[in-house]
């Protein structure tokens, strides 16, 4: 019996990923490191510290040679300066209705302050469980974030569905042993084929959620 719906935030609930990418690009430009925006999109879902480390390695840089906290602070400052919060149309009302029947969770690789600020503004009082980068030692694609959401929900794995849009998020959910529905918001669908179901866009996602009733 389905009891819990677990959502990634960026790209599933909120159209915020382009701002994360622009902010990360600025932070790396400030230290003289050129990065490909598509590489940031493909790291979506991972903890910010892990993204920064991996992007430096992709440019053949030693992460230990940089002040990673400073890079992250620059990224967060730029993100907060440019972000325009945009929930995907119709999801708030739909989740308000689903809250009466299911435990609703968010699992995000972003920092606690960013996640909770966005959710408080766009989805107030909707989610029962919120897991952020600050809650785990090993972020996506490791299974820990989704396993922690299941644990905090107090349900079994087969009583959950994960809704993702990122390659690393799908990998995390599947490694956690969870059923995963994915929407290719920013990534080609052929890179998301490990998911159990692919819905083409947010209209199909909303229809999928409605049919859960």
Short mmCIF file of C-alpha atoms in Angstrom, two decimals:
data_model
loop_
_atom_site.label_atom_id
_atom_site.label_comp_id
_atom_site.label_asym_id
_atom_site.label_seq_id
_atom_site.Cartn_x
_atom_site.Cartn_y
_atom_site.Cartn_z
CA UNK A 1 0.00 0.00 0.00
CA UNK A 2 1.40 3.39 -1.03
CA UNK A 3 1.97 5.65 1.98
CA UNK A 4 4.79 8.08 1.16
CA UNK A 5 5.63 10.36 -1.78
CA UNK A 6 9.23 11.59 -1.88
CA UNK A 7 10.16 14.54 -4.09
CA UNK A 8 13.42 16.01 -5.22
CA UNK A 9 13.11 19.82 -5.11
CA UNK A 10 15.02 21.51 -7.94
CA UNK A 11 13.48 20.61 -11.27
CA UNK A 12 10.58 18.67 -9.76
CA UNK A 13 8.89 21.15 -7.42
CA UNK A 14 10.68 24.36 -8.36
CA UNK A 15 12.16 25.61 -11.63
CA UNK A 16 15.32 26.75 -9.87
CA UNK A 17 18.12 24.72 -11.41
CA UNK A 18 19.10 27.32 -14.04
CA UNK A 19 19.83 29.75 -11.21
CA UNK A 20 21.96 27.16 -9.40
CA UNK A 21 23.93 26.66 -12.62
CA UNK A 22 24.46 30.39 -13.21
CA UNK A 23 25.50 30.93 -9.59
CA UNK A 24 27.96 28.03 -9.68
CA UNK A 25 29.42 29.32 -12.96
CA UNK A 26 30.03 32.74 -11.38
CA UNK A 27 31.70 31.20 -8.32
CA UNK A 28 34.08 29.22 -10.55
CA UNK A 29 34.74 32.18 -12.84
CA UNK A 30 35.82 34.12 -9.75
CA UNK A 31 38.59 31.58 -9.08
CA UNK A 32 39.61 31.42 -12.75
CA UNK A 33 38.21 27.96 -13.46
CA UNK A 34 36.10 27.45 -16.59
CA UNK A 35 33.31 24.89 -16.31
CA UNK A 36 30.73 23.57 -18.74
CA UNK A 37 27.17 24.34 -17.63
CA UNK A 38 25.99 20.94 -18.84
CA UNK A 39 28.38 19.29 -16.39
CA UNK A 40 26.65 21.16 -13.56
CA UNK A 41 23.24 19.97 -14.75
CA UNK A 42 24.51 16.40 -14.83
CA UNK A 43 25.69 16.73 -11.22
CA UNK A 44 22.27 17.93 -10.11
CA UNK A 45 21.08 16.30 -6.92
CA UNK A 46 24.49 15.85 -5.34
CA UNK A 47 25.60 17.84 -2.30
CA UNK A 48 27.11 21.22 -3.19
CA UNK A 49 30.47 20.27 -1.66
CA UNK A 50 30.59 17.14 -3.82
CA UNK A 51 29.64 19.08 -6.95
CA UNK A 52 32.42 21.60 -6.34
CA UNK A 53 34.98 18.84 -5.78
CA UNK A 54 33.93 16.91 -8.88
CA UNK A 55 33.89 19.98 -11.13
CA UNK A 56 37.40 20.91 -10.02
CA UNK A 57 38.59 17.38 -10.75
CA UNK A 58 36.97 17.51 -14.20
CA UNK A 59 39.16 20.54 -14.92
CA UNK A 60 42.21 18.61 -13.67
CA UNK A 61 42.42 20.71 -10.53
CA UNK A 62 43.21 19.44 -7.04
CA UNK A 63 40.24 20.33 -4.79
CA UNK A 64 42.55 20.44 -1.77
CA UNK A 65 44.32 23.42 -3.37
CA UNK A 66 41.17 25.55 -3.10
CA UNK A 67 39.13 27.03 -0.28
CA UNK A 68 35.96 25.03 -0.92
CA UNK A 69 33.96 26.82 1.77
CA UNK A 70 34.72 30.14 0.07
CA UNK A 71 33.58 28.81 -3.32
CA UNK A 72 30.34 27.56 -1.78
CA UNK A 73 29.76 30.88 -0.02
CA UNK A 74 30.24 32.73 -3.31
CA UNK A 75 27.84 30.35 -5.03
CA UNK A 76 25.19 30.75 -2.30
CA UNK A 77 25.55 34.55 -2.35
CA UNK A 78 25.13 34.68 -6.12
CA UNK A 79 22.21 32.23 -6.06
CA UNK A 80 20.33 34.27 -3.46
CA UNK A 81 20.99 37.42 -5.51
CA UNK A 82 19.66 36.14 -8.85
CA UNK A 83 17.09 33.47 -8.02
CA UNK A 84 13.46 34.04 -8.98
CA UNK A 85 11.38 31.43 -7.23
CA UNK A 86 9.13 29.65 -9.70
CA UNK A 87 7.03 26.70 -8.57
CA UNK A 88 5.79 24.48 -11.35
CA UNK A 89 2.20 25.44 -12.07
CA UNK A 90 -0.52 23.58 -10.19
CA UNK A 91 1.73 21.47 -7.97
CA UNK A 92 1.07 23.36 -4.73
CA UNK A 93 -2.71 22.82 -4.87
CA UNK A 94 -2.25 19.20 -5.91
CA UNK A 95 0.17 18.46 -3.07
CA UNK A 96 -2.12 20.18 -0.59
CA UNK A 97 -4.79 17.65 -1.59
CA UNK A 98 -2.40 14.69 -1.52
CA UNK A 99 -1.20 15.66 1.96
CA UNK A 100 -4.48 14.37 3.35
CA UNK A 101 -3.66 10.86 2.15
CA UNK A 102 0.14 10.51 2.04
CA UNK A 103 3.28 11.40 3.96
CA UNK A 104 5.04 13.97 1.76
CA UNK A 105 8.84 14.28 1.77
CA UNK A 106 11.52 16.35 0.08
CA UNK A 107 15.04 15.03 -0.51
CA UNK A 108 17.43 17.69 -1.86
CA UNK A 109 21.18 17.92 -2.30
CA UNK A 110 21.10 21.65 -1.56
CA UNK A 111 21.96 23.18 1.79
CA UNK A 112 19.41 23.30 4.57
CA UNK A 113 19.05 27.10 4.49
CA UNK A 114 18.31 27.20 0.75
CA UNK A 115 15.87 24.27 0.79
CA UNK A 116 13.85 25.43 3.78
CA UNK A 117 13.70 29.02 2.56
CA UNK A 118 12.31 27.92 -0.82
CA UNK A 119 9.82 25.48 0.67
CA UNK A 120 8.59 28.00 3.23
CA UNK A 121 7.92 30.52 0.46
CA UNK A 122 6.43 28.24 -2.18
CA UNK A 123 5.14 25.14 -0.35
CA UNK A 124 4.39 26.24 3.22
CA UNK A 125 3.19 23.50 5.57
CA UNK A 126 3.14 20.89 2.80
CA UNK A 127 6.02 18.52 3.63
CA UNK A 128 6.26 16.24 6.63
CA UNK A 129 9.91 15.25 6.15
CA UNK A 130 12.73 17.36 4.66
CA UNK A 131 16.19 15.89 4.00
CA UNK A 132 18.96 18.25 2.85
CA UNK A 133 22.72 18.10 2.33
CA UNK A 134 23.18 18.92 6.00
CA UNK A 135 21.38 15.73 7.07
CA UNK A 136 23.65 13.20 5.35
CA UNK A 137 27.30 12.28 5.16
CA UNK A 138 26.99 10.78 1.69
CA UNK A 139 24.81 12.64 -0.80
CA UNK A 140 23.28 11.46 -4.05
CA UNK A 141 24.12 9.21 -5.93
CA UNK A 142 24.68 7.35 -2.65
CA UNK A 143 21.42 5.90 -1.29
CA UNK A 144 21.69 7.56 2.14
CA UNK A 145 19.43 10.60 1.46
CA UNK A 146 16.49 8.48 0.31
CA UNK A 147 17.03 5.84 2.96
CA UNK A 148 16.93 8.58 5.59
CA UNK A 149 13.63 9.88 4.16
CA UNK A 150 12.13 6.39 4.37
CA UNK A 151 13.38 6.00 7.93
CA UNK A 152 11.99 9.36 9.06
CA UNK A 153 8.67 8.58 7.37
CA UNK A 154 8.37 5.38 9.40
CA UNK A 155 7.31 3.28 6.42
CA UNK A 156 8.66 0.40 4.34
CA UNK A 157 10.49 0.89 1.05
CA UNK A 158 7.69 -0.70 -0.98
CA UNK A 159 5.27 1.88 0.45
CA UNK A 160 7.14 4.79 -1.22
CA UNK A 161 7.49 6.43 -4.62
CA UNK A 162 10.34 8.82 -5.47
CA UNK A 163 9.88 11.67 -7.97
CA UNK A 164 13.18 12.78 -9.49
CA UNK A 165 14.56 14.64 -12.49
CA UNK A 166 18.33 14.14 -12.15
CA UNK A 167 20.71 11.37 -13.13
CA UNK A 168 22.32 11.17 -9.69
CA UNK A 169 18.94 11.35 -8.00
CA UNK A 170 17.61 8.39 -9.97
CA UNK A 171 20.75 6.42 -9.13
CA UNK A 172 20.36 7.30 -5.45
CA UNK A 173 16.71 6.22 -5.37
CA UNK A 174 17.34 2.94 -7.17
CA UNK A 175 20.34 2.11 -4.97
CA UNK A 176 18.05 2.72 -2.00
CA UNK A 177 15.70 0.09 -3.40
CA UNK A 178 12.89 2.53 -4.20
CA UNK A 179 10.44 2.87 -7.08
CA UNK A 180 11.39 5.99 -9.05
CA UNK A 181 9.40 8.19 -11.43
CA UNK A 182 11.53 10.69 -13.36
CA UNK A 183 10.77 13.83 -15.35
CA UNK A 184 13.47 15.01 -17.82
CA UNK A 185 13.29 18.69 -16.85
CA UNK A 186 16.85 19.60 -17.76
CA UNK A 187 18.44 16.31 -18.90
CA UNK A 188 17.84 14.20 -22.02
CA UNK A 189 15.51 11.33 -21.20
CA UNK A 190 17.98 8.77 -22.56
CA UNK A 191 20.22 9.56 -19.59
CA UNK A 192 17.39 8.76 -17.16
CA UNK A 193 16.41 5.31 -18.32
CA UNK A 194 17.31 3.64 -15.03
CA UNK A 195 14.08 5.05 -13.56
CA UNK A 196 11.00 2.83 -13.38
CA UNK A 197 8.79 5.36 -15.17
CA UNK A 198 9.59 8.43 -17.30
CA UNK A 199 6.93 11.14 -17.52
CA UNK A 200 7.54 13.59 -20.36
CA UNK A 201 6.74 16.89 -18.64
CA UNK A 202 5.04 18.42 -15.61
CA UNK A 203 1.56 18.03 -17.08
CA UNK A 204 2.14 14.27 -17.22
CA UNK A 205 3.65 14.38 -13.72
CA UNK A 206 0.53 16.05 -12.37
CA UNK A 207 -1.66 13.50 -14.14
CA UNK A 208 0.41 10.68 -12.62
CA UNK A 209 -0.11 12.17 -9.16
CA UNK A 210 -3.83 12.65 -9.72
CA UNK A 211 -4.21 9.02 -10.76
CA UNK A 212 -2.64 7.89 -7.48
CA UNK A 213 -5.96 8.83 -5.92
#
